[in-house]
Each structure stands twice: as structure tokens, then as C-alpha cells.
Amino acid sequence: MTKRTRPRAGLVALAAVVMTATALTSPAQAARHAAGHEATRAAIEAAVEAGVPGVTAEARDTDGVWRTAVGVGDLRTGAPRGVRDRFRVGSITNTFVATVLLQMAAERKLSLDDSVEQHLPGVVAGNGNDGRTITVRQLLNHTSGLYDYVSEPAYYRKYLLGDGFLRHRFDTLAPGQRLAVAFSHPPLFRPGARHAFSHTNDLLAALIVEKTGSSYEDEVRRRIVEPLGLRATSHPGTGTLPPRPSGRGYSKLFFDTLPDRIDDVTAFQGSQVWGDGDIISSARDLNRFYRALMRGKLLPPRQLAELKTTVVNPDLPISSYGLGIERLEMGCGETIWYHDGGTVGSLTFVATTEDGRHQFTFNYNGDWEVSQLLPTLNAEFCDGE
């Protein structure tokens, strides 16, 4: 990598940059996981050997449920990671928001082809940004062209790097403050021209949920969390710590003179990722959510088909982006639907087969080591005996 960045989304693309892609692209026969998930556990152990403090994971398939936790949840005390740990899921929040908006579309409370301006009048404006030309669908599949506020250099330095993060981690940020950062820049391209991930899209989608229903948090809770019994899934609001049980979160904050310094970044203001990365969950809950989603328990057939209608991801040709979810073609012939999520101190990956029979979620409590992300996924869905 030539640019020092902390991943908050697009972990598959990031991993593809820093490792060879043969695990996903070389010819192979499709295979179920090895008995006992030995290959998966070996890949998780390799991640810890490579520098990840700890990993928690769960797989669900026709053989039942398999869980493991490797490494430490607390570098100071040496306490191990737990199989029921809760963690920040980052941009996996997007799948929850997209599901709510698709339910609203099924109820005819909105249309995916509505303009953003219809629901958020006057919000997307200035410097060539125009909510009248962008649709709800384009927010969800990231073809709006809107600038990603997280990548704005001054914002990134202030809230995500080194002393900036340490000084400002407890700042309360309103959605409008983050949007103002995005709209201080012109669009990257005209709406619909291509796909490019932007946290700005997801923040706007959460605001549309609020304009169409009650609060974003209440809609996610009422429509997804409570019906599925996701007891470990919550929103932090303005809280600063994930509920227990949970491990600590660690980051290399990229100090110029101490590039390998590791900081405990467990605590930070939940409002800084409201709507586009704030949900806290567990491997169990994410697997239950994705299983229900793919099996049609949350969306009618028409809306589920919309969810799975993808656009090309030019940054990673083996992956394409639907509405809050991505499709990945594995080299062994398996196709999975997934989302990844990165935030300060946490990297998470959740994947499912299209028939909803096999789910796999794993979380790192460190945000700098990604070399084993794809090998772990490959081990679970392709390696067999």
C-alpha cells in the first residue's frame, strides 16, 4: 500500500491490494468446509500470528453452529477474546439501513427511484451537488458520485489519525457536520456513471429512514432487531463503549515518528459514525440477520430481488455491489453475498450463501492487519476434504 489509511469499508478490495488473489481466483473445485472447520481455524490463527490481537468467529450451516475465539481481547491483562463478544460492525450497518428502506418501499412509503430531494429537501446542494439528480437507489448501490466525507484530508487527520483521533474521539458530531464536509467538494462523477463507495451515501440513507418513519434506531430495532431476537445488537447513541461482553479495540493511529505504536481505541463517540457505521452486534446476531435476509424472512420477493441487483465494482472485478450488500465470486465456484465493516479498532466480515444455508462472521479487534481476510473466507467456503 502506498497510502496509509485505516479501512472503514471495502476490506475485500483492501485485502486484494496487499496480498495475491490466487486464493479466490485460481481454478478449484467447489467444496464444503473441512470437518470441524479446521482450515478456517488455521486461517484465524494465522491472522493472530500476523499481528491481529484477537479474533472471534461463528459459522452456521446445515451441520450446525461452530464458534471459535483466538488471541486476546485485552492486551493489558491478557484476557482472551470471547465467542460471544460484541463489537462495532462499521459499514455492515449499511445492510440494516438498506433492508429498512426496502421494507418501506414494499409498504409504498417511498420508491427507490425517488430523488433524494423528495425526502431531504435542500440537504444535498452546493458545489455541483444536487439532490434532485440522485435517487435513493443510487445512494444504496453507491453510484451517486457524492464525495466520501471520511476521505476528506482535514476530516481524516482530525478524527481518524494520531493525535487528532486522541484529542477528538469524544466530540459529538451531528449528521449535518459530516455532510457539510462532503458537500464542500464537487461530485466525483455524474449520478449513475459508476460505483464508488462513499460513507456520505449511507449517512443520507439513514436520514431518509428518519424522514419516512420514526428515528433510524427505532426503525432498525422494530423491523429487524426485535423480530429476529438479535439480543446483542444495539446502537450506541452518544455512548462511547460497546456493551459487555466485549474485548478492547486497538489501532495503529499512524503517528509519523511511531508508525507501529498501538493504542487502545475502544472508547469513542458513537455519534461520529451515526447511520453509516454505528451498530454494535455479535457474530451470532450478524449470522442470524443475513440468514433471515437471504431466506426472504425480511423482504418480499420483489424487494429481495432489488437488494440483489448489482452494479460492477470497478475497483474489484470479482465483486459487485447490490443495495447495502455485495456479491463475490469465489475461485472455487461458490458465490457469496457479504459486507465488510471497518472502524477505528475493529474489522468485521459477514458472508452468506445465496440459499441462506451457510453463514460466516468474524471480527478482528485490531484495524491494521488484513492479509488473512480473504484466506479466512476462502477456508470457510472453499476448503474441504
Short mmCIF file of C-alpha atoms in Angstrom, two decimals:
data_model
loop_
_atom_site.label_atom_id
_atom_site.label_comp_id
_atom_site.label_asym_id
_atom_site.label_seq_id
_atom_site.Cartn_x
_atom_site.Cartn_y
_atom_site.Cartn_z
CA MET A 1 0.00 0.00 0.00
CA THR A 2 1.27 3.44 -0.81
CA LYS A 3 -1.25 5.41 1.20
CA ARG A 4 -1.60 4.94 4.93
CA THR A 5 -5.29 4.58 5.57
CA ARG A 6 -7.46 2.91 8.14
CA PRO A 7 -10.09 0.74 6.47
CA ARG A 8 -13.69 1.55 7.29
CA ALA A 9 -15.20 -0.17 4.27
CA GLY A 10 -14.12 -2.10 1.22
CA LEU A 11 -11.99 -4.56 3.16
CA VAL A 12 -12.10 -7.07 0.32
CA ALA A 13 -10.61 -4.51 -2.05
CA LEU A 14 -8.03 -3.55 0.54
CA ALA A 15 -7.02 -7.15 1.15
CA ALA A 16 -6.75 -7.72 -2.59
CA VAL A 17 -4.21 -4.91 -2.77
CA VAL A 18 -1.92 -6.27 -0.06
CA MET A 19 -2.00 -9.99 -0.95
CA THR A 20 -2.09 -12.16 -4.03
CA ALA A 21 -5.61 -13.06 -5.13
CA THR A 22 -4.90 -16.66 -6.07
CA ALA A 23 -6.97 -17.97 -3.19
CA LEU A 24 -10.05 -16.51 -4.82
CA THR A 25 -9.24 -16.63 -8.50
CA SER A 26 -7.36 -19.85 -9.16
CA PRO A 27 -9.35 -22.74 -10.63
CA ALA A 28 -10.66 -25.13 -7.99
CA GLN A 29 -13.48 -27.48 -7.30
CA ALA A 30 -16.28 -26.17 -5.12
CA ALA A 31 -16.05 -27.80 -1.70
CA ARG A 32 -17.80 -27.62 1.64
CA HIS A 33 -15.76 -26.71 4.69
CA ALA A 34 -13.47 -29.27 6.22
CA ALA A 35 -14.98 -31.23 9.09
CA GLY A 36 -14.70 -29.18 12.26
CA HIS A 37 -13.72 -26.07 10.28
CA GLU A 38 -10.01 -26.89 10.71
CA ALA A 39 -8.96 -24.78 7.70
CA THR A 40 -10.98 -21.82 8.96
CA ARG A 41 -9.49 -22.02 12.42
CA ALA A 42 -5.98 -22.30 10.93
CA ALA A 43 -6.58 -19.11 8.90
CA ILE A 44 -7.85 -17.30 12.01
CA GLU A 45 -4.79 -18.43 13.96
CA ALA A 46 -2.61 -17.17 11.10
CA ALA A 47 -4.25 -13.73 11.43
CA VAL A 48 -3.28 -13.61 15.10
CA GLU A 49 0.25 -14.74 14.25
CA ALA A 50 0.37 -11.91 11.68
CA GLY A 51 -0.45 -9.32 14.34
CA VAL A 52 -4.21 -9.20 14.96
CA PRO A 53 -4.71 -9.06 18.76
CA GLY A 54 -7.74 -11.37 18.73
CA VAL A 55 -10.45 -12.85 16.53
CA THR A 56 -13.97 -14.05 17.31
CA ALA A 57 -15.92 -16.03 14.70
CA GLU A 58 -19.05 -18.08 14.15
CA ALA A 59 -20.19 -20.25 11.23
CA ARG A 60 -23.71 -21.63 10.72
CA ASP A 61 -24.55 -24.27 8.14
CA THR A 62 -26.55 -27.45 7.70
CA ASP A 63 -24.23 -29.23 10.18
CA GLY A 64 -24.98 -26.75 12.97
CA VAL A 65 -23.13 -23.90 14.66
CA TRP A 66 -19.36 -23.62 15.08
CA ARG A 67 -17.72 -20.90 17.16
CA THR A 68 -14.15 -20.02 17.99
CA ALA A 69 -12.16 -17.22 19.59
CA VAL A 70 -8.39 -16.87 19.25
CA GLY A 71 -5.93 -14.39 20.71
CA VAL A 72 -6.54 -11.73 23.32
CA GLY A 73 -9.36 -9.31 23.96
CA ASP A 74 -7.24 -7.15 26.26
CA LEU A 75 -3.54 -6.60 25.59
CA ARG A 76 -3.00 -5.15 29.08
CA THR A 77 -4.49 -8.01 31.09
CA GLY A 78 -4.11 -10.83 28.58
CA ALA A 79 -7.81 -11.69 28.86
CA PRO A 80 -8.83 -13.84 25.88
CA ARG A 81 -11.35 -12.93 23.21
CA GLY A 82 -14.77 -14.47 23.69
CA VAL A 83 -17.07 -16.27 21.27
CA ARG A 84 -19.96 -14.04 22.34
CA ASP A 85 -18.08 -10.74 22.16
CA ARG A 86 -19.94 -7.68 20.93
CA PHE A 87 -18.14 -5.32 18.56
CA ARG A 88 -18.63 -2.31 16.29
CA VAL A 89 -19.67 -3.58 12.84
CA GLY A 90 -18.77 -0.45 10.85
CA SER A 91 -20.27 -0.31 7.36
CA ILE A 92 -22.21 -3.54 7.86
CA THR A 93 -24.66 -1.00 9.30
CA ASN A 94 -25.49 -0.32 5.62
CA THR A 95 -27.21 -3.69 5.19
CA PHE A 96 -29.54 -2.89 8.09
CA VAL A 97 -30.39 0.54 6.66
CA ALA A 98 -30.95 -0.82 3.14
CA THR A 99 -33.26 -3.54 4.50
CA VAL A 100 -35.37 -0.94 6.32
CA LEU A 101 -35.64 1.24 3.20
CA LEU A 102 -36.62 -1.77 1.07
CA GLN A 103 -39.33 -2.66 3.60
CA MET A 104 -40.58 0.92 3.33
CA ALA A 105 -40.58 0.58 -0.45
CA ALA A 106 -42.66 -2.61 -0.15
CA GLU A 107 -45.11 -0.61 2.02
CA ARG A 108 -45.17 2.12 -0.66
CA LYS A 109 -43.88 4.71 1.75
CA LEU A 110 -41.17 5.55 -0.77
CA SER A 111 -39.77 4.42 -4.10
CA LEU A 112 -36.17 3.52 -4.80
CA ASP A 113 -36.43 5.83 -7.79
CA ASP A 114 -37.48 8.83 -5.68
CA SER A 115 -34.97 11.63 -5.74
CA VAL A 116 -33.07 12.38 -2.56
CA GLU A 117 -34.52 15.88 -2.78
CA GLN A 118 -38.05 14.50 -2.30
CA HIS A 119 -37.14 13.19 1.14
CA LEU A 120 -34.36 15.56 2.19
CA PRO A 121 -35.21 18.89 0.54
CA GLY A 122 -32.27 21.25 0.28
CA VAL A 123 -29.82 18.90 2.02
CA VAL A 124 -27.72 17.83 -0.98
CA ALA A 125 -26.68 21.14 -2.52
CA GLY A 126 -23.68 23.29 -3.33
CA ASN A 127 -20.52 22.78 -5.38
CA GLY A 128 -22.41 20.91 -8.08
CA ASN A 129 -24.09 18.50 -5.63
CA ASP A 130 -27.81 18.23 -6.41
CA GLY A 131 -30.25 16.00 -4.57
CA ARG A 132 -32.72 16.34 -7.45
CA THR A 133 -30.47 14.26 -9.70
CA ILE A 134 -29.71 11.43 -7.23
CA THR A 135 -32.10 8.61 -6.37
CA VAL A 136 -32.50 6.51 -3.23
CA ARG A 137 -31.30 3.51 -5.24
CA GLN A 138 -28.10 5.34 -6.19
CA LEU A 139 -27.37 6.01 -2.53
CA LEU A 140 -27.78 2.33 -1.68
CA ASN A 141 -25.65 0.97 -4.54
CA HIS A 142 -23.12 3.80 -4.28
CA THR A 143 -23.49 5.22 -7.76
CA SER A 144 -24.41 8.74 -6.63
CA GLY A 145 -20.96 10.21 -7.21
CA LEU A 146 -21.05 12.04 -3.87
CA TYR A 147 -17.70 12.74 -2.23
CA ASP A 148 -16.88 10.50 0.75
CA TYR A 149 -16.63 12.75 3.79
CA VAL A 150 -14.33 10.24 5.55
CA SER A 151 -11.68 10.64 2.84
CA GLU A 152 -11.56 14.45 3.15
CA PRO A 153 -7.96 15.09 4.29
CA ALA A 154 -8.66 17.58 7.09
CA TYR A 155 -11.50 15.45 8.47
CA TYR A 156 -9.38 12.31 8.30
CA ARG A 157 -6.49 13.91 10.16
CA LYS A 158 -8.78 15.36 12.82
CA TYR A 159 -10.92 12.32 13.61
CA LEU A 160 -9.00 9.23 12.50
CA LEU A 161 -5.24 9.80 12.67
CA GLY A 162 -2.78 10.04 15.55
CA ASP A 163 -3.20 12.89 17.99
CA GLY A 164 -6.24 14.10 16.05
CA PHE A 165 -8.21 11.00 16.97
CA LEU A 166 -6.98 11.04 20.57
CA ARG A 167 -7.98 14.69 21.01
CA HIS A 168 -11.35 14.48 19.27
CA ARG A 169 -12.57 10.92 19.93
CA PHE A 170 -15.25 12.18 22.33
CA ASP A 171 -16.54 15.02 20.13
CA THR A 172 -20.25 14.87 19.35
CA LEU A 173 -20.86 15.20 15.61
CA ALA A 174 -24.27 15.88 14.07
CA PRO A 175 -25.00 14.34 10.64
CA GLY A 176 -25.08 17.81 9.12
CA GLN A 177 -21.49 18.45 10.15
CA ARG A 178 -20.28 15.38 8.27
CA LEU A 179 -22.43 16.17 5.24
CA ALA A 180 -21.02 19.70 5.12
CA VAL A 181 -17.56 18.15 4.76
CA ALA A 182 -18.76 16.05 1.82
CA PHE A 183 -20.56 18.89 0.04
CA SER A 184 -17.59 21.20 0.32
CA HIS A 185 -16.31 19.08 -2.57
CA PRO A 186 -17.88 18.65 -6.01
CA PRO A 187 -19.22 15.23 -7.01
CA LEU A 188 -16.71 12.69 -8.28
CA PHE A 189 -18.90 11.86 -11.30
CA ARG A 190 -22.46 12.28 -12.53
CA PRO A 191 -25.08 10.11 -10.76
CA GLY A 192 -25.28 6.60 -12.20
CA ALA A 193 -21.99 6.76 -14.09
CA ARG A 194 -20.19 4.16 -11.97
CA HIS A 195 -19.85 2.67 -8.48
CA ALA A 196 -17.65 4.23 -5.82
CA PHE A 197 -18.19 3.61 -2.13
CA SER A 198 -18.95 6.73 -0.08
CA HIS A 199 -20.00 6.95 3.56
CA THR A 200 -21.93 10.05 2.55
CA ASN A 201 -24.44 7.85 0.71
CA ASP A 202 -25.09 5.74 3.79
CA LEU A 203 -25.49 8.72 6.07
CA LEU A 204 -28.10 10.18 3.72
CA ALA A 205 -29.90 6.80 3.54
CA ALA A 206 -30.21 6.75 7.34
CA LEU A 207 -31.61 10.29 7.28
CA ILE A 208 -34.22 9.20 4.71
CA VAL A 209 -35.26 6.41 7.08
CA GLU A 210 -35.89 9.06 9.73
CA LYS A 211 -37.83 11.32 7.37
CA THR A 212 -40.01 8.41 6.22
CA GLY A 213 -40.60 6.76 9.60
CA SER A 214 -39.56 7.31 13.20
CA SER A 215 -35.95 7.51 14.33
CA TYR A 216 -33.42 5.43 12.41
CA GLU A 217 -32.60 3.49 15.57
CA ASP A 218 -36.27 2.72 16.30
CA GLU A 219 -36.94 1.57 12.75
CA VAL A 220 -33.97 -0.83 12.77
CA ARG A 221 -34.99 -2.12 16.18
CA ARG A 222 -38.67 -2.58 15.33
CA ARG A 223 -38.20 -4.07 11.87
CA ILE A 224 -35.07 -6.23 12.30
CA VAL A 225 -33.59 -6.48 15.78
CA GLU A 226 -36.73 -7.40 17.73
CA PRO A 227 -38.38 -9.76 15.18
CA LEU A 228 -35.13 -11.75 14.81
CA GLY A 229 -34.25 -11.74 18.51
CA LEU A 230 -30.89 -10.05 17.96
CA ARG A 231 -30.17 -9.60 21.65
CA ALA A 232 -26.58 -8.47 21.15
CA THR A 233 -27.38 -5.80 18.53
CA SER A 234 -27.70 -2.17 19.58
CA HIS A 235 -27.00 1.44 18.71
CA PRO A 236 -24.59 3.40 20.93
CA GLY A 237 -26.31 6.79 20.56
CA THR A 238 -23.83 9.18 22.16
CA GLY A 239 -22.32 6.37 24.21
CA THR A 240 -18.62 5.67 23.96
CA LEU A 241 -18.22 1.96 24.80
CA PRO A 242 -19.72 -1.27 23.41
CA PRO A 243 -21.80 -3.30 25.88
CA ARG A 244 -20.23 -6.31 27.56
CA PRO A 245 -19.14 -8.95 26.84
CA SER A 246 -16.65 -7.29 24.55
CA GLY A 247 -12.93 -7.05 24.02
CA ARG A 248 -10.86 -3.90 23.72
CA GLY A 249 -10.27 -2.31 20.31
CA TYR A 250 -6.77 -1.46 19.08
CA SER A 251 -5.38 0.71 16.32
CA LYS A 252 -2.17 1.87 14.76
CA LEU A 253 -3.05 5.54 14.52
CA PHE A 254 -0.18 6.24 12.11
CA PHE A 255 1.95 8.56 14.19
CA ASP A 256 4.70 9.83 11.90
CA THR A 257 7.53 9.05 14.33
CA LEU A 258 5.97 5.87 15.77
CA PRO A 259 4.31 4.05 12.87
CA ASP A 260 3.97 0.78 14.80
CA ARG A 261 2.56 2.27 18.01
CA ILE A 262 -0.65 0.53 19.10
CA ASP A 263 -3.31 2.44 21.02
CA ASP A 264 -6.39 1.27 22.88
CA VAL A 265 -9.20 2.98 20.93
CA THR A 266 -12.16 1.13 22.47
CA ALA A 267 -13.88 4.31 23.58
CA PHE A 268 -15.08 6.96 21.13
CA GLN A 269 -18.25 8.92 20.48
CA GLY A 270 -20.95 6.88 18.75
CA SER A 271 -22.35 9.99 17.04
CA GLN A 272 -19.24 10.16 14.85
CA VAL A 273 -20.43 7.09 12.90
CA TRP A 274 -24.21 7.52 13.33
CA GLY A 275 -26.16 5.99 10.47
CA ASP A 276 -23.20 4.73 8.44
CA GLY A 277 -21.21 2.69 10.95
CA ASP A 278 -22.62 2.86 14.45
CA ILE A 279 -24.31 -0.52 15.00
CA ILE A 280 -22.81 -2.84 17.61
CA SER A 281 -23.50 -6.56 17.23
CA SER A 282 -22.06 -10.08 17.57
CA ALA A 283 -21.11 -12.88 15.20
CA ARG A 284 -24.25 -14.80 16.22
CA ASP A 285 -26.56 -11.87 15.52
CA LEU A 286 -24.99 -10.97 12.18
CA ASN A 287 -25.30 -14.57 11.00
CA ARG A 288 -28.96 -14.68 12.07
CA PHE A 289 -29.63 -11.40 10.26
CA TYR A 290 -28.00 -12.45 6.98
CA ARG A 291 -29.65 -15.87 7.14
CA ALA A 292 -33.10 -14.31 7.56
CA LEU A 293 -32.39 -11.76 4.83
CA MET A 294 -31.37 -14.32 2.21
CA ARG A 295 -34.23 -16.65 3.11
CA GLY A 296 -36.84 -13.96 2.45
CA LYS A 297 -37.85 -13.51 6.09
CA LEU A 298 -37.35 -9.75 6.00
CA LEU A 299 -38.22 -8.73 2.42
CA PRO A 300 -40.89 -9.72 -0.12
CA PRO A 301 -39.54 -11.38 -3.30
CA ARG A 302 -39.58 -8.17 -5.35
CA GLN A 303 -37.57 -6.21 -2.80
CA LEU A 304 -35.17 -9.09 -2.21
CA ALA A 305 -34.53 -9.14 -5.96
CA GLU A 306 -33.84 -5.39 -5.83
CA LEU A 307 -31.39 -5.95 -2.98
CA LYS A 308 -29.50 -8.48 -5.10
CA THR A 309 -29.45 -6.39 -8.30
CA THR A 310 -25.81 -5.38 -8.53
CA VAL A 311 -23.60 -2.89 -10.29
CA VAL A 312 -19.99 -3.52 -11.27
CA ASN A 313 -17.37 -2.61 -8.70
CA PRO A 314 -14.53 -1.32 -10.93
CA ASP A 315 -12.11 -1.48 -8.00
CA LEU A 316 -12.58 -5.26 -7.60
CA PRO A 317 -13.96 -7.04 -10.69
CA ILE A 318 -14.76 -10.28 -8.80
CA SER A 319 -17.16 -8.31 -6.60
CA SER A 320 -20.33 -6.38 -7.45
CA TYR A 321 -22.48 -4.13 -5.25
CA GLY A 322 -26.21 -4.51 -4.64
CA LEU A 323 -28.28 -2.45 -2.21
CA GLY A 324 -26.32 -2.46 1.01
CA ILE A 325 -24.77 -5.84 0.23
CA GLU A 326 -22.10 -7.20 -2.12
CA ARG A 327 -21.72 -10.28 -4.29
CA LEU A 328 -18.39 -12.11 -4.51
CA GLU A 329 -17.48 -14.89 -6.92
CA MET A 330 -15.08 -17.31 -5.25
CA GLY A 331 -12.44 -19.11 -7.28
CA CYS A 332 -13.84 -22.49 -6.16
CA GLY A 333 -17.18 -21.79 -7.86
CA GLU A 334 -19.05 -20.63 -4.75
CA THR A 335 -20.88 -17.30 -4.85
CA ILE A 336 -21.39 -15.47 -1.58
CA TRP A 337 -23.17 -12.30 -0.50
CA TYR A 338 -21.28 -10.26 2.04
CA HIS A 339 -20.45 -6.97 3.63
CA ASP A 340 -17.36 -5.85 5.46
CA GLY A 341 -17.01 -3.15 8.04
CA GLY A 342 -14.06 -1.27 9.43
CA THR A 343 -13.99 1.38 12.10
CA VAL A 344 -11.28 2.51 14.48
CA GLY A 345 -10.16 -0.61 16.36
CA SER A 346 -12.43 -3.13 14.63
CA LEU A 347 -12.65 -5.04 11.33
CA THR A 348 -15.65 -7.30 10.63
CA PHE A 349 -16.69 -9.57 7.78
CA VAL A 350 -20.09 -11.31 7.35
CA ALA A 351 -20.92 -13.60 4.42
CA THR A 352 -23.70 -15.96 3.38
CA THR A 353 -24.53 -18.28 0.53
CA GLU A 354 -27.47 -17.16 -1.58
CA ASP A 355 -29.68 -20.02 -0.39
CA GLY A 356 -29.17 -18.89 3.20
CA ARG A 357 -27.81 -22.26 4.33
CA HIS A 358 -24.30 -21.16 5.26
CA GLN A 359 -23.22 -18.01 7.10
CA PHE A 360 -19.86 -16.96 8.47
CA THR A 361 -18.90 -13.89 10.52
CA PHE A 362 -15.55 -12.97 12.01
CA ASN A 363 -14.22 -9.88 13.76
CA TYR A 364 -10.72 -8.55 14.44
CA ASN A 365 -10.19 -6.25 17.43
CA GLY A 366 -7.38 -4.52 15.56
CA ASP A 367 -7.63 -2.47 12.36
CA TRP A 368 -4.24 -2.69 10.65
CA GLU A 369 -3.64 -6.30 9.59
CA VAL A 370 -5.71 -7.58 6.63
CA SER A 371 -3.57 -10.22 4.95
CA GLN A 372 -5.69 -13.11 6.26
CA LEU A 373 -9.15 -11.72 5.48
CA LEU A 374 -9.53 -13.44 2.13
CA PRO A 375 -7.71 -16.64 3.13
CA THR A 376 -10.12 -16.96 6.07
CA LEU A 377 -13.13 -16.50 3.82
CA ASN A 378 -11.70 -18.95 1.32
CA ALA A 379 -11.02 -21.51 4.06
CA GLU A 380 -14.64 -21.43 5.23
CA PHE A 381 -16.41 -21.52 1.88
CA CYS A 382 -13.96 -23.39 -0.36
CA ASP A 383 -11.51 -25.59 1.50
CA GLY A 384 -12.66 -29.15 2.13
CA GLU A 385 -11.59 -32.69 2.46
#
